[in-house]
Short mmCIF file of C-alpha atoms (C1' of nucleotides) in Angstrom, two decimals:
data_model
loop_
_atom_site.label_atom_id
_atom_site.label_comp_id
_atom_site.label_asym_id
_atom_site.label_seq_id
_atom_site.Cartn_x
_atom_site.Cartn_y
_atom_site.Cartn_z
CA MET A 1 0.76 -2.29 -43.67
CA ASN A 2 -0.09 -2.74 -40.03
CA PHE A 3 -2.63 -5.17 -38.68
CA SER A 4 -4.87 -5.26 -35.62
CA ILE A 5 -4.37 -7.88 -32.93
CA SER A 6 -7.56 -9.60 -34.11
CA GLU A 7 -6.46 -9.68 -37.71
CA GLU A 8 -3.14 -11.16 -36.67
CA ASP A 9 -4.87 -13.79 -34.54
CA TYR A 10 -6.99 -14.87 -37.50
CA ILE A 11 -4.02 -15.00 -39.87
CA LYS A 12 -2.05 -17.07 -37.40
CA ALA A 13 -4.99 -19.42 -36.80
CA ILE A 14 -5.49 -19.97 -40.53
CA TYR A 15 -1.79 -20.68 -40.85
CA HIS A 16 -1.82 -23.23 -38.05
CA LEU A 17 -5.07 -24.98 -38.94
CA LYS A 18 -4.18 -25.31 -42.59
CA GLY A 19 -1.59 -28.06 -42.07
CA ASP A 20 -1.61 -30.08 -45.29
CA LYS A 21 -5.32 -29.70 -45.86
CA LEU A 22 -6.58 -27.81 -48.89
CA SER A 23 -8.35 -25.08 -46.93
CA VAL A 24 -9.58 -24.13 -43.46
CA ALA A 25 -13.25 -24.30 -42.40
CA THR A 26 -15.11 -21.40 -40.80
CA ASN A 27 -16.24 -23.58 -37.90
CA ASP A 28 -12.71 -24.74 -37.13
CA LEU A 29 -11.50 -21.16 -37.03
CA ALA A 30 -14.35 -20.23 -34.71
CA ALA A 31 -13.40 -23.05 -32.35
CA GLU A 32 -9.69 -22.20 -32.43
CA LEU A 33 -10.32 -18.51 -31.74
CA HIS A 34 -13.11 -19.04 -29.18
CA THR A 35 -15.51 -17.01 -31.22
CA ARG A 36 -18.62 -17.63 -33.35
CA PRO A 37 -18.80 -18.71 -36.99
CA ALA A 38 -20.64 -15.49 -37.88
CA SER A 39 -17.78 -13.43 -36.50
CA VAL A 40 -15.31 -15.47 -38.50
CA THR A 41 -17.23 -14.80 -41.71
CA ASP A 42 -17.09 -11.07 -40.98
CA MET A 43 -13.35 -11.14 -40.51
CA LEU A 44 -12.72 -13.35 -43.53
CA LYS A 45 -14.43 -10.75 -45.69
CA LYS A 46 -12.19 -8.09 -44.23
CA LEU A 47 -9.00 -10.10 -44.76
CA ALA A 48 -10.11 -10.93 -48.31
CA ALA A 49 -10.64 -7.21 -48.98
CA LYS A 50 -7.08 -6.63 -47.76
CA LYS A 51 -5.88 -9.36 -50.12
CA LEU A 52 -4.29 -11.56 -47.47
CA ILE A 53 -6.42 -14.67 -48.02
CA HIS A 54 -8.16 -16.55 -50.75
CA TYR A 55 -11.77 -16.85 -49.63
CA GLN A 56 -14.88 -18.07 -51.41
CA PRO A 57 -18.16 -18.21 -49.46
CA TYR A 58 -18.95 -21.73 -48.28
CA LYS A 59 -15.65 -23.00 -49.70
CA GLY A 60 -13.24 -22.35 -46.86
CA VAL A 61 -10.19 -20.14 -46.73
CA MET A 62 -6.45 -20.30 -47.37
CA LEU A 63 -3.65 -17.76 -47.07
CA ASN A 64 -2.24 -16.28 -50.24
CA THR A 65 1.45 -15.42 -50.63
CA GLU A 66 1.12 -12.11 -48.81
CA GLY A 67 -0.92 -13.67 -46.00
CA ARG A 68 1.61 -16.43 -45.56
CA LYS A 69 4.37 -13.83 -45.30
CA ILE A 70 2.45 -12.05 -42.54
CA ALA A 71 1.78 -15.35 -40.77
CA LEU A 72 5.45 -16.31 -40.79
CA GLY A 73 6.29 -12.91 -39.29
CA ILE A 74 3.87 -13.51 -36.43
CA VAL A 75 5.14 -17.06 -35.88
CA ARG A 76 8.69 -15.70 -35.88
CA ARG A 77 7.86 -13.13 -33.19
CA HIS A 78 5.97 -15.69 -31.12
CA ARG A 79 8.75 -18.25 -31.12
CA LEU A 80 11.54 -15.75 -30.52
CA TRP A 81 9.70 -14.47 -27.47
CA GLU A 82 9.12 -18.04 -26.28
CA TYR A 83 12.82 -18.66 -26.60
CA PHE A 84 13.58 -15.46 -24.69
CA LEU A 85 11.15 -16.30 -21.90
CA ALA A 86 12.46 -19.83 -21.46
CA GLU A 87 16.14 -19.17 -21.99
CA LYS A 88 16.66 -15.75 -20.40
CA LEU A 89 13.83 -15.34 -17.93
CA ASN A 90 13.71 -18.98 -16.85
CA PHE A 91 10.08 -19.59 -17.60
CA SER A 92 9.27 -23.30 -17.81
CA TRP A 93 8.20 -24.43 -21.26
CA ASN A 94 4.56 -24.75 -20.31
CA GLU A 95 4.37 -21.11 -19.19
CA VAL A 96 5.87 -19.41 -22.22
CA HIS A 97 3.03 -19.82 -24.67
CA GLU A 98 0.47 -17.59 -23.00
CA VAL A 99 2.80 -14.62 -22.54
CA ALA A 100 4.21 -15.00 -26.05
CA GLU A 101 0.64 -14.73 -27.36
CA GLN A 102 0.70 -11.13 -26.20
CA LEU A 103 4.28 -10.26 -27.07
CA GLU A 104 3.92 -11.53 -30.63
CA HIS A 105 1.65 -8.60 -31.50
CA ILE A 106 4.29 -5.97 -30.90
CA SER A 107 5.24 -5.00 -34.37
CA SER A 108 8.53 -3.09 -34.16
CA LYS A 109 10.78 -4.62 -36.78
CA LYS A 110 13.85 -3.29 -35.06
CA LEU A 111 12.82 -4.89 -31.76
CA ILE A 112 12.58 -8.33 -33.33
CA GLU A 113 15.84 -8.09 -35.24
CA LYS A 114 17.68 -6.92 -32.11
CA LEU A 115 16.03 -9.62 -30.03
CA ASP A 116 17.01 -12.27 -32.56
CA GLU A 117 20.60 -11.05 -32.52
CA TYR A 118 20.63 -10.93 -28.71
CA LEU A 119 19.37 -14.50 -28.50
CA GLY A 120 22.01 -15.69 -30.96
CA TYR A 121 19.69 -16.42 -33.89
CA PRO A 122 18.08 -19.52 -32.39
CA LYS A 123 16.65 -22.08 -34.83
CA PHE A 124 14.09 -23.75 -32.56
CA ASP A 125 11.77 -22.60 -29.80
CA PRO A 126 11.42 -24.40 -26.43
CA HIS A 127 8.73 -26.72 -27.84
CA GLY A 128 11.00 -27.82 -30.68
CA ASP A 129 9.20 -25.76 -33.32
CA PRO A 130 11.44 -24.08 -35.90
CA ILE A 131 11.78 -20.27 -35.76
CA PRO A 132 11.43 -18.56 -39.16
CA ASP A 133 14.37 -16.26 -39.97
CA HIS A 134 13.90 -12.65 -41.02
CA LEU A 135 13.04 -13.81 -44.55
CA GLY A 136 10.50 -16.35 -43.32
CA ARG A 137 12.70 -19.38 -43.93
CA MET A 138 12.90 -22.16 -41.36
CA GLN A 139 14.84 -25.32 -40.72
CA ALA A 140 13.15 -28.43 -42.08
CA THR A 141 12.35 -30.89 -39.30
CA ASP A 142 11.49 -34.55 -39.62
CA HIS A 143 8.80 -35.03 -37.06
CA LEU A 144 7.96 -38.70 -36.65
CA PRO A 145 4.96 -39.23 -34.36
CA LEU A 146 5.97 -41.45 -31.44
CA THR A 147 3.17 -43.82 -32.47
CA GLU A 148 5.16 -44.71 -35.58
CA LEU A 149 8.51 -45.33 -33.94
CA PRO A 150 9.50 -49.03 -34.21
CA LEU A 151 10.01 -51.04 -31.01
CA ASP A 152 13.35 -50.92 -29.18
CA THR A 153 14.70 -48.09 -31.32
CA PRO A 154 16.19 -45.15 -29.41
CA ALA A 155 14.94 -41.78 -30.66
CA VAL A 156 15.14 -38.13 -29.61
CA VAL A 157 12.07 -36.09 -28.79
CA ASN A 158 12.12 -33.07 -31.10
CA GLY A 159 8.67 -31.56 -30.81
CA VAL A 160 5.14 -31.65 -29.44
CA SER A 161 2.09 -30.73 -31.46
CA ASP A 162 -0.24 -29.60 -28.73
CA GLN A 163 0.83 -26.84 -26.38
CA SER A 164 -2.01 -26.85 -23.90
CA PRO A 165 -0.83 -26.46 -20.31
CA GLU A 166 -2.49 -29.79 -19.51
CA MET A 167 -0.39 -31.68 -21.99
CA LEU A 168 2.85 -29.90 -21.11
CA GLU A 169 2.18 -30.63 -17.46
CA LEU A 170 1.73 -34.30 -18.31
CA LEU A 171 5.03 -34.38 -20.20
CA ARG A 172 6.80 -32.70 -17.32
CA ARG A 173 5.56 -35.41 -14.95
CA ARG A 174 6.83 -38.13 -17.28
CA ASN A 175 10.19 -36.33 -17.59
CA ILE A 176 9.73 -35.99 -21.33
CA ALA A 177 11.21 -32.82 -22.84
CA ILE A 178 12.80 -31.68 -26.09
CA GLY A 179 16.02 -33.70 -26.41
CA THR A 180 14.91 -36.60 -24.23
CA VAL A 181 16.11 -39.96 -25.61
CA LEU A 182 13.56 -42.74 -25.28
CA GLU A 183 12.43 -45.98 -26.84
CA VAL A 184 9.17 -47.88 -27.18
CA LYS A 185 9.39 -51.28 -25.49
CA LYS A 186 5.87 -52.60 -26.13
CA LYS A 187 2.58 -51.66 -27.77
CA PHE A 188 -0.73 -52.87 -26.37
CA GLY A 189 -3.19 -53.64 -29.14
CA PHE A 190 -6.29 -53.34 -26.94
CA ASP A 191 -6.14 -49.60 -26.26
CA HIS A 192 -3.01 -48.78 -28.27
CA SER A 193 -1.21 -47.59 -25.18
CA MET A 194 2.55 -48.09 -25.16
CA GLU A 195 5.37 -48.81 -22.76
CA ILE A 196 8.15 -46.23 -22.83
CA LYS A 197 11.69 -46.53 -21.52
CA ILE A 198 13.92 -43.58 -20.75
CA LYS A 199 17.53 -44.54 -20.00
CA ASP A 200 18.25 -45.34 -16.33
CA THR A 201 14.62 -44.94 -15.23
CA PRO A 202 11.80 -47.49 -14.90
CA VAL A 203 9.48 -48.05 -17.86
CA PHE A 204 6.06 -46.40 -17.83
CA ILE A 205 2.88 -46.39 -19.91
CA ILE A 206 1.50 -43.55 -22.02
CA THR A 207 -1.77 -43.37 -23.95
CA GLU A 208 -2.02 -43.37 -27.72
CA GLN A 209 -3.41 -39.87 -27.56
CA LEU A 210 -0.31 -38.54 -25.87
CA ALA A 211 2.02 -40.52 -28.15
CA GLN A 212 0.40 -38.99 -31.23
CA ASN A 213 1.38 -35.57 -29.98
CA ILE A 214 5.03 -36.34 -29.31
CA PHE A 215 7.44 -36.17 -32.23
CA VAL A 216 10.83 -37.84 -32.45
CA GLN A 217 13.73 -38.35 -34.79
CA TYR A 218 16.17 -41.24 -34.94
CA GLU A 219 19.36 -40.68 -32.99
CA SER A 220 22.10 -39.40 -35.28
CA MET B 1 -9.02 -6.08 -12.47
CA ASN B 2 -7.64 -5.81 -15.98
CA PHE B 3 -7.61 -2.67 -18.07
CA SER B 4 -7.72 -1.93 -21.78
CA ILE B 5 -4.80 -0.30 -23.54
CA SER B 6 -6.81 2.92 -23.80
CA GLU B 7 -7.67 2.94 -20.13
CA GLU B 8 -4.02 2.42 -19.26
CA ASP B 9 -2.97 5.23 -21.60
CA TYR B 10 -5.36 7.63 -19.88
CA ILE B 11 -4.27 6.62 -16.40
CA LYS B 12 -0.63 7.06 -17.32
CA ALA B 13 -1.31 10.43 -18.93
CA ILE B 14 -3.15 11.69 -15.86
CA TYR B 15 -0.27 10.51 -13.71
CA HIS B 16 2.31 12.32 -15.82
CA LEU B 17 0.40 15.55 -16.38
CA LYS B 18 -0.51 15.91 -12.74
CA GLY B 19 2.97 16.89 -11.57
CA ASP B 20 2.43 19.07 -8.53
CA LYS B 21 -0.73 20.69 -9.87
CA LEU B 22 -4.01 20.12 -8.09
CA SER B 23 -5.73 18.40 -10.99
CA VAL B 24 -5.44 17.70 -14.70
CA ALA B 25 -7.52 19.49 -17.36
CA THR B 26 -9.57 17.73 -20.02
CA ASN B 27 -7.92 19.74 -22.80
CA ASP B 28 -4.43 18.87 -21.63
CA LEU B 29 -5.29 15.19 -21.61
CA ALA B 30 -6.73 15.48 -25.10
CA ALA B 31 -3.52 17.09 -26.34
CA GLU B 32 -1.29 14.53 -24.62
CA LEU B 33 -3.26 11.59 -25.99
CA HIS B 34 -3.81 13.04 -29.47
CA THR B 35 -7.53 12.81 -29.12
CA ARG B 36 -10.50 15.17 -28.64
CA PRO B 37 -11.80 16.68 -25.42
CA ALA B 38 -15.15 14.99 -25.93
CA SER B 39 -13.45 11.60 -26.07
CA VAL B 40 -11.58 12.42 -22.88
CA THR B 41 -14.80 13.25 -21.08
CA ASP B 42 -16.24 9.88 -22.12
CA MET B 43 -13.25 8.01 -20.79
CA LEU B 44 -13.12 10.01 -17.55
CA LYS B 45 -16.68 8.93 -16.84
CA LYS B 46 -15.70 5.33 -17.37
CA LEU B 47 -12.63 5.56 -15.15
CA ALA B 48 -14.69 7.32 -12.47
CA ALA B 49 -17.25 4.49 -12.63
CA LYS B 50 -14.38 2.06 -12.07
CA LYS B 51 -13.26 4.11 -9.08
CA LEU B 52 -9.77 4.86 -10.35
CA ILE B 53 -10.03 8.64 -10.46
CA HIS B 54 -11.66 11.52 -8.67
CA TYR B 55 -13.59 13.41 -11.33
CA GLN B 56 -16.06 16.26 -11.11
CA PRO B 57 -17.46 17.71 -14.36
CA TYR B 58 -15.74 20.99 -15.33
CA LYS B 59 -13.37 20.63 -12.36
CA GLY B 60 -10.59 18.44 -13.75
CA VAL B 61 -9.43 15.03 -12.68
CA MET B 62 -6.95 13.39 -10.32
CA LEU B 63 -6.03 9.81 -9.58
CA ASN B 64 -7.24 8.27 -6.34
CA THR B 65 -5.17 5.76 -4.38
CA GLU B 66 -6.21 2.84 -6.54
CA GLY B 67 -5.58 4.79 -9.75
CA ARG B 68 -2.15 5.82 -8.57
CA LYS B 69 -1.33 2.19 -7.84
CA ILE B 70 -2.32 1.22 -11.38
CA ALA B 71 -0.31 4.14 -12.79
CA LEU B 72 2.81 3.11 -10.91
CA GLY B 73 2.42 -0.41 -12.26
CA ILE B 74 2.34 0.91 -15.81
CA VAL B 75 5.30 3.23 -15.20
CA ARG B 76 7.19 0.30 -13.72
CA ARG B 77 6.58 -1.85 -16.76
CA HIS B 78 7.47 0.98 -19.12
CA ARG B 79 10.76 1.78 -17.44
CA LEU B 80 11.82 -1.83 -16.97
CA TRP B 81 11.31 -2.44 -20.67
CA GLU B 82 13.24 0.75 -21.49
CA TYR B 83 16.08 -0.52 -19.38
CA PHE B 84 15.94 -3.90 -21.11
CA LEU B 85 15.94 -2.35 -24.58
CA ALA B 86 18.86 -0.05 -23.84
CA GLU B 87 20.94 -2.39 -21.72
CA LYS B 88 20.38 -5.79 -23.32
CA LEU B 89 19.29 -5.06 -26.87
CA ASN B 90 21.55 -2.03 -27.37
CA PHE B 91 18.86 0.40 -28.35
CA SER B 92 20.01 4.00 -28.07
CA TRP B 93 18.17 5.97 -25.40
CA ASN B 94 16.14 7.94 -27.92
CA GLU B 95 14.72 4.76 -29.49
CA VAL B 96 13.51 2.97 -26.38
CA HIS B 97 10.47 5.07 -25.55
CA GLU B 98 8.30 4.22 -28.54
CA VAL B 99 8.74 0.45 -28.24
CA ALA B 100 8.27 0.56 -24.47
CA GLU B 101 4.92 2.29 -25.07
CA GLN B 102 3.73 -0.99 -26.54
CA LEU B 103 5.47 -3.40 -24.20
CA GLU B 104 4.14 -1.64 -21.11
CA HIS B 105 0.62 -2.88 -21.82
CA ILE B 106 1.50 -6.54 -21.46
CA SER B 107 0.06 -7.37 -18.12
CA SER B 108 1.59 -10.67 -16.99
CA LYS B 109 2.73 -10.10 -13.43
CA LYS B 110 5.10 -13.02 -13.64
CA LEU B 111 6.72 -11.59 -16.77
CA ILE B 112 7.52 -8.31 -15.08
CA GLU B 113 8.86 -9.89 -11.89
CA LYS B 114 11.09 -12.24 -13.88
CA LEU B 115 12.25 -9.39 -16.10
CA ASP B 116 13.08 -7.26 -13.07
CA GLU B 117 15.08 -10.10 -11.58
CA TYR B 118 16.85 -10.75 -14.88
CA LEU B 119 17.84 -7.09 -15.17
CA GLY B 120 19.17 -7.06 -11.62
CA TYR B 121 16.46 -4.86 -10.08
CA PRO B 122 17.55 -1.60 -11.73
CA LYS B 123 16.64 1.62 -9.92
CA PHE B 124 16.69 4.02 -12.89
CA ASP B 125 15.78 3.80 -16.55
CA PRO B 126 18.00 5.05 -19.39
CA HIS B 127 16.54 8.57 -19.10
CA GLY B 128 17.37 8.77 -15.42
CA ASP B 129 13.81 8.27 -14.27
CA PRO B 130 13.35 6.07 -11.20
CA ILE B 131 11.77 2.63 -11.70
CA PRO B 132 9.04 1.82 -9.15
CA ASP B 133 9.63 -1.50 -7.37
CA HIS B 134 6.97 -4.21 -7.16
CA LEU B 135 5.26 -2.31 -4.36
CA GLY B 136 5.29 0.96 -6.29
CA ARG B 137 8.10 2.54 -4.28
CA MET B 138 10.84 4.45 -6.02
CA GLN B 139 14.14 6.08 -5.20
CA ALA B 140 13.81 9.75 -4.37
CA THR B 141 15.76 11.89 -6.81
CA ASP B 142 16.78 15.47 -6.40
CA HIS B 143 16.25 16.87 -9.80
CA LEU B 144 17.67 20.39 -10.03
CA PRO B 145 16.86 22.00 -13.37
CA LEU B 146 20.08 23.02 -15.09
CA THR B 147 18.77 26.61 -15.19
CA GLU B 148 19.13 26.77 -11.42
CA LEU B 149 22.65 25.42 -11.15
CA PRO B 150 25.05 28.15 -9.89
CA LEU B 151 27.95 29.17 -12.14
CA ASP B 152 31.21 27.19 -12.15
CA THR B 153 29.76 24.37 -10.06
CA PRO B 154 30.31 20.85 -11.43
CA ALA B 155 27.15 18.74 -11.43
CA VAL B 156 26.03 15.38 -12.77
CA VAL B 157 23.17 15.04 -15.26
CA ASN B 158 20.61 12.73 -13.67
CA GLY B 159 17.52 13.09 -15.81
CA VAL B 160 15.66 14.74 -18.66
CA SER B 161 12.01 15.70 -18.51
CA ASP B 162 11.07 15.56 -22.15
CA GLN B 163 11.63 12.35 -24.07
CA SER B 164 10.76 13.45 -27.57
CA PRO B 165 13.14 12.04 -30.19
CA GLU B 166 13.96 15.64 -31.19
CA MET B 167 15.24 16.54 -27.75
CA LEU B 168 17.12 13.29 -27.21
CA GLU B 169 18.75 13.75 -30.60
CA LEU B 170 19.84 17.24 -29.55
CA LEU B 171 21.36 15.92 -26.33
CA ARG B 172 23.20 13.23 -28.20
CA ARG B 173 24.76 15.85 -30.45
CA ARG B 174 25.91 17.84 -27.44
CA ASN B 175 27.33 14.69 -25.82
CA ILE B 176 25.03 15.12 -22.87
CA ALA B 177 23.83 11.87 -21.31
CA ILE B 178 22.83 10.56 -17.90
CA GLY B 179 26.00 10.73 -15.78
CA THR B 180 27.70 13.48 -17.77
CA VAL B 181 29.54 15.94 -15.51
CA LEU B 182 29.22 19.55 -16.60
CA GLU B 183 29.24 23.10 -15.31
CA VAL B 184 27.63 26.38 -16.31
CA LYS B 185 30.28 28.99 -17.19
CA LYS B 186 28.09 31.94 -18.10
CA LYS B 187 24.44 32.96 -18.39
CA PHE B 188 23.31 35.45 -21.01
CA GLY B 189 20.58 37.70 -19.70
CA PHE B 190 19.26 38.70 -23.09
CA ASP B 191 17.83 35.32 -24.18
CA HIS B 192 18.72 33.33 -21.04
CA SER B 193 20.93 31.01 -23.05
CA MET B 194 23.91 29.59 -21.21
CA GLU B 195 27.46 28.49 -21.84
CA ILE B 196 28.20 24.91 -20.81
CA LYS B 197 31.53 23.24 -20.21
CA ILE B 198 32.07 19.49 -20.26
CA LYS B 199 35.50 18.42 -19.05
CA ASP B 200 38.21 18.31 -21.73
CA THR B 201 35.92 19.61 -24.47
CA PRO B 202 35.26 23.13 -25.76
CA VAL B 203 32.44 25.16 -24.22
CA PHE B 204 29.16 25.45 -26.12
CA ILE B 205 25.86 27.26 -25.86
CA ILE B 206 22.45 25.82 -25.09
CA THR B 207 19.04 27.51 -25.02
CA GLU B 208 17.04 28.13 -21.87
CA GLN B 209 14.38 25.78 -23.18
CA LEU B 210 16.80 22.90 -23.34
CA ALA B 211 18.36 23.74 -19.98
CA GLN B 212 14.93 23.62 -18.32
CA ASN B 213 14.59 20.04 -19.43
CA ILE B 214 17.92 18.82 -18.15
CA PHE B 215 18.19 17.86 -14.49
CA VAL B 216 21.36 17.64 -12.44
CA GLN B 217 22.60 16.94 -8.95
CA TYR B 218 25.72 18.22 -7.23
CA GLU B 219 28.69 15.91 -7.46
CA SER B 220 28.96 13.74 -4.39
"C1'" DT C 1 -21.11 42.92 -13.54
"C1'" DT C 2 -21.91 42.11 -17.91
"C1'" DA C 3 -19.96 40.60 -22.24
"C1'" DA C 4 -16.65 37.93 -24.75
"C1'" DT C 5 -13.78 33.98 -24.87
"C1'" DA C 6 -12.20 29.56 -23.59
"C1'" DT C 7 -13.12 25.11 -21.71
"C1'" DT C 8 -15.87 21.19 -21.00
"C1'" DT C 9 -19.84 18.36 -21.56
"C1'" DT C 10 -23.83 16.40 -24.07
"C1'" DA C 11 -26.05 14.46 -28.05
"C1'" DG C 12 -25.86 11.80 -31.81
"C1'" DA C 13 -22.81 9.06 -35.22
"C1'" DC C 14 -19.34 5.80 -36.75
"C1'" DA C 15 -15.96 1.79 -37.20
"C1'" DA C 16 -14.12 -2.48 -35.34
"C1'" DA C 17 -15.07 -6.70 -33.52
"C1'" DC C 18 -18.09 -9.21 -31.48
"C1'" DC C 19 -22.99 -11.38 -30.71
"C1'" DT C 20 -27.89 -14.14 -31.70
"C1'" DA C 21 -31.36 -15.77 -34.68
"C1'" DA C 22 -32.79 -16.92 -39.11
"C1'" DA C 23 -31.84 -18.02 -43.95
"C1'" DA C 24 -29.06 -20.28 -47.43
"C1'" DA C 25 -25.95 -23.67 -49.08
"C1'" DA C 26 -23.50 -28.01 -48.75
"C1'" DA C 27 -23.02 -32.63 -47.18
"C1'" DG C 28 -24.81 -36.98 -45.51
"C1'" DT C 29 -28.54 -40.50 -45.41
"C1'" DT C 30 -32.06 -43.28 -46.71
"C1'" DA D 1 -33.54 -38.02 -55.69
"C1'" DA D 2 -35.62 -36.33 -51.68
"C1'" DC D 3 -35.04 -35.51 -46.94
"C1'" DT D 4 -32.34 -34.42 -42.88
"C1'" DT D 5 -28.47 -32.54 -40.69
"C1'" DT D 6 -24.51 -29.71 -40.60
"C1'" DT D 7 -22.06 -25.76 -42.03
"C1'" DT D 8 -21.88 -21.15 -43.39
"C1'" DT D 9 -23.68 -16.73 -44.34
"C1'" DT D 10 -26.84 -12.76 -43.74
"C1'" DA D 11 -29.39 -9.46 -41.05
"C1'" DG D 12 -29.65 -6.79 -37.37
"C1'" DG D 13 -27.71 -5.58 -32.53
"C1'" DT D 14 -24.14 -4.45 -28.82
"C1'" DT D 15 -19.84 -2.50 -26.80
"C1'" DT D 16 -15.61 0.18 -26.89
"C1'" DG D 17 -13.44 4.09 -28.16
"C1'" DT D 18 -13.51 7.43 -31.19
"C1'" DC D 19 -15.58 11.68 -33.74
"C1'" DT D 20 -18.28 16.49 -34.86
"C1'" DA D 21 -21.44 19.96 -33.69
"C1'" DA D 22 -24.00 22.20 -30.37
"C1'" DA D 23 -25.01 23.36 -25.59
"C1'" DA D 24 -23.46 24.36 -20.94
"C1'" DT D 25 -20.24 26.09 -17.74
"C1'" DA D 26 -16.18 28.64 -16.27
"C1'" DT D 27 -12.87 32.27 -16.91
"C1'" DT D 28 -11.19 36.69 -18.51
"C1'" DA D 29 -11.76 41.33 -19.89
"C1'" DA D 30 -14.12 45.56 -20.45
#
DNA sequence: TTAATATTTTAGACAAACCTAAAAAAAGTT
DNA sequence: AACTTTTTTTAGGTTTGTCTAAAATATTAA
């Protein structure tokens, strides 16, 4: 089976919005895809007819096994291309997402397998997100939000949840990237902002909002 | 200006079918694009409205300066991707075309410039066709059809005009590739087939039809 | 130069993916 | 529980790119 770009965009959006919720709301999909709720309903009916989702009117939507398989394929293509763009073409990590959005829709199986081989079967993309292998399996990651890291405990940045150019720009300015080792020196109760220390550089302050979107793991 | 995949396919087809003819016929476009003449007429009106072609009803179509610029951009993307697939991902030259048909529609200017740089600014794709540079300029090639090569004169294969998998398969079987040195030993008047000799291998026969689609240059 | 044939265009439809406005259902509030 | 607000769906349109069938134009042949 082959899917249109729109169908793939919906499947991917359902996959991403699902998280650990029970199901995804029509309105949330509309917001994510910059479209209208009525359009989402139309497409959900189509995807249900193709047996890729479990959909009951007014009750939200979730992927079924087949849909999840498709979603993982799209995610795999997206993240492999991101890796290619960053690693081979020297795109900076805040530029890769947009181009990968287009490349991910190219469906040649052979292309993706050859690309994967060429890249050396990478396990993570430039944002720290795991890349599904050709069977849809991916490395488990323990993503601790920076907000929950105890004080004075060195940890390694291993992911960011939001990939908007604005946020990635902000991280770049603070010299925070995947692999950066940092620790939290102080938390301010008033606005929940926190003081961050990166080795050999002066401390600086980040907002709670930013901290929530940075994931770390303890140094091993 | 940004163009749809369909629009780009039409522009590319007009570019390729034009050759040294005065204009391109509606029927020929329909055949090339696997669509119907009526659909072609519709699209020609649209492209004319966008000022990319010169089109007069019943009189055929040609690209104007702007259209030719767009076409060269598409050809550039196509051939760069072909080069990438063959050179980096180890696709064989008869597999690259189909995938490049999809990749060529990804429009990021930055992607193509970075790719070009990464590949080392190649001048020819795996089929021997010249790759336009970022200004649309390409290396002049003297493409002598094999049918016009004099007897017993060594020459280098520098291109093929038809890129159907069938033909490329045939060439592969005959060990003919870009760069192969060969000479014509004999021409048979009856069916215009010809006897070909590649150094250190036995002579073999090829049809006139195949010979017309193989281009060579004299050894330098 | 008229008739036959081939090519091209027009007219009217259709599917995919979107839209707005209104109706229906669910959730939240008093 | 009844009312209000929010969410979601339905109904009916629009645009893009396609189609078939019929009409118009151009080309070829007698």
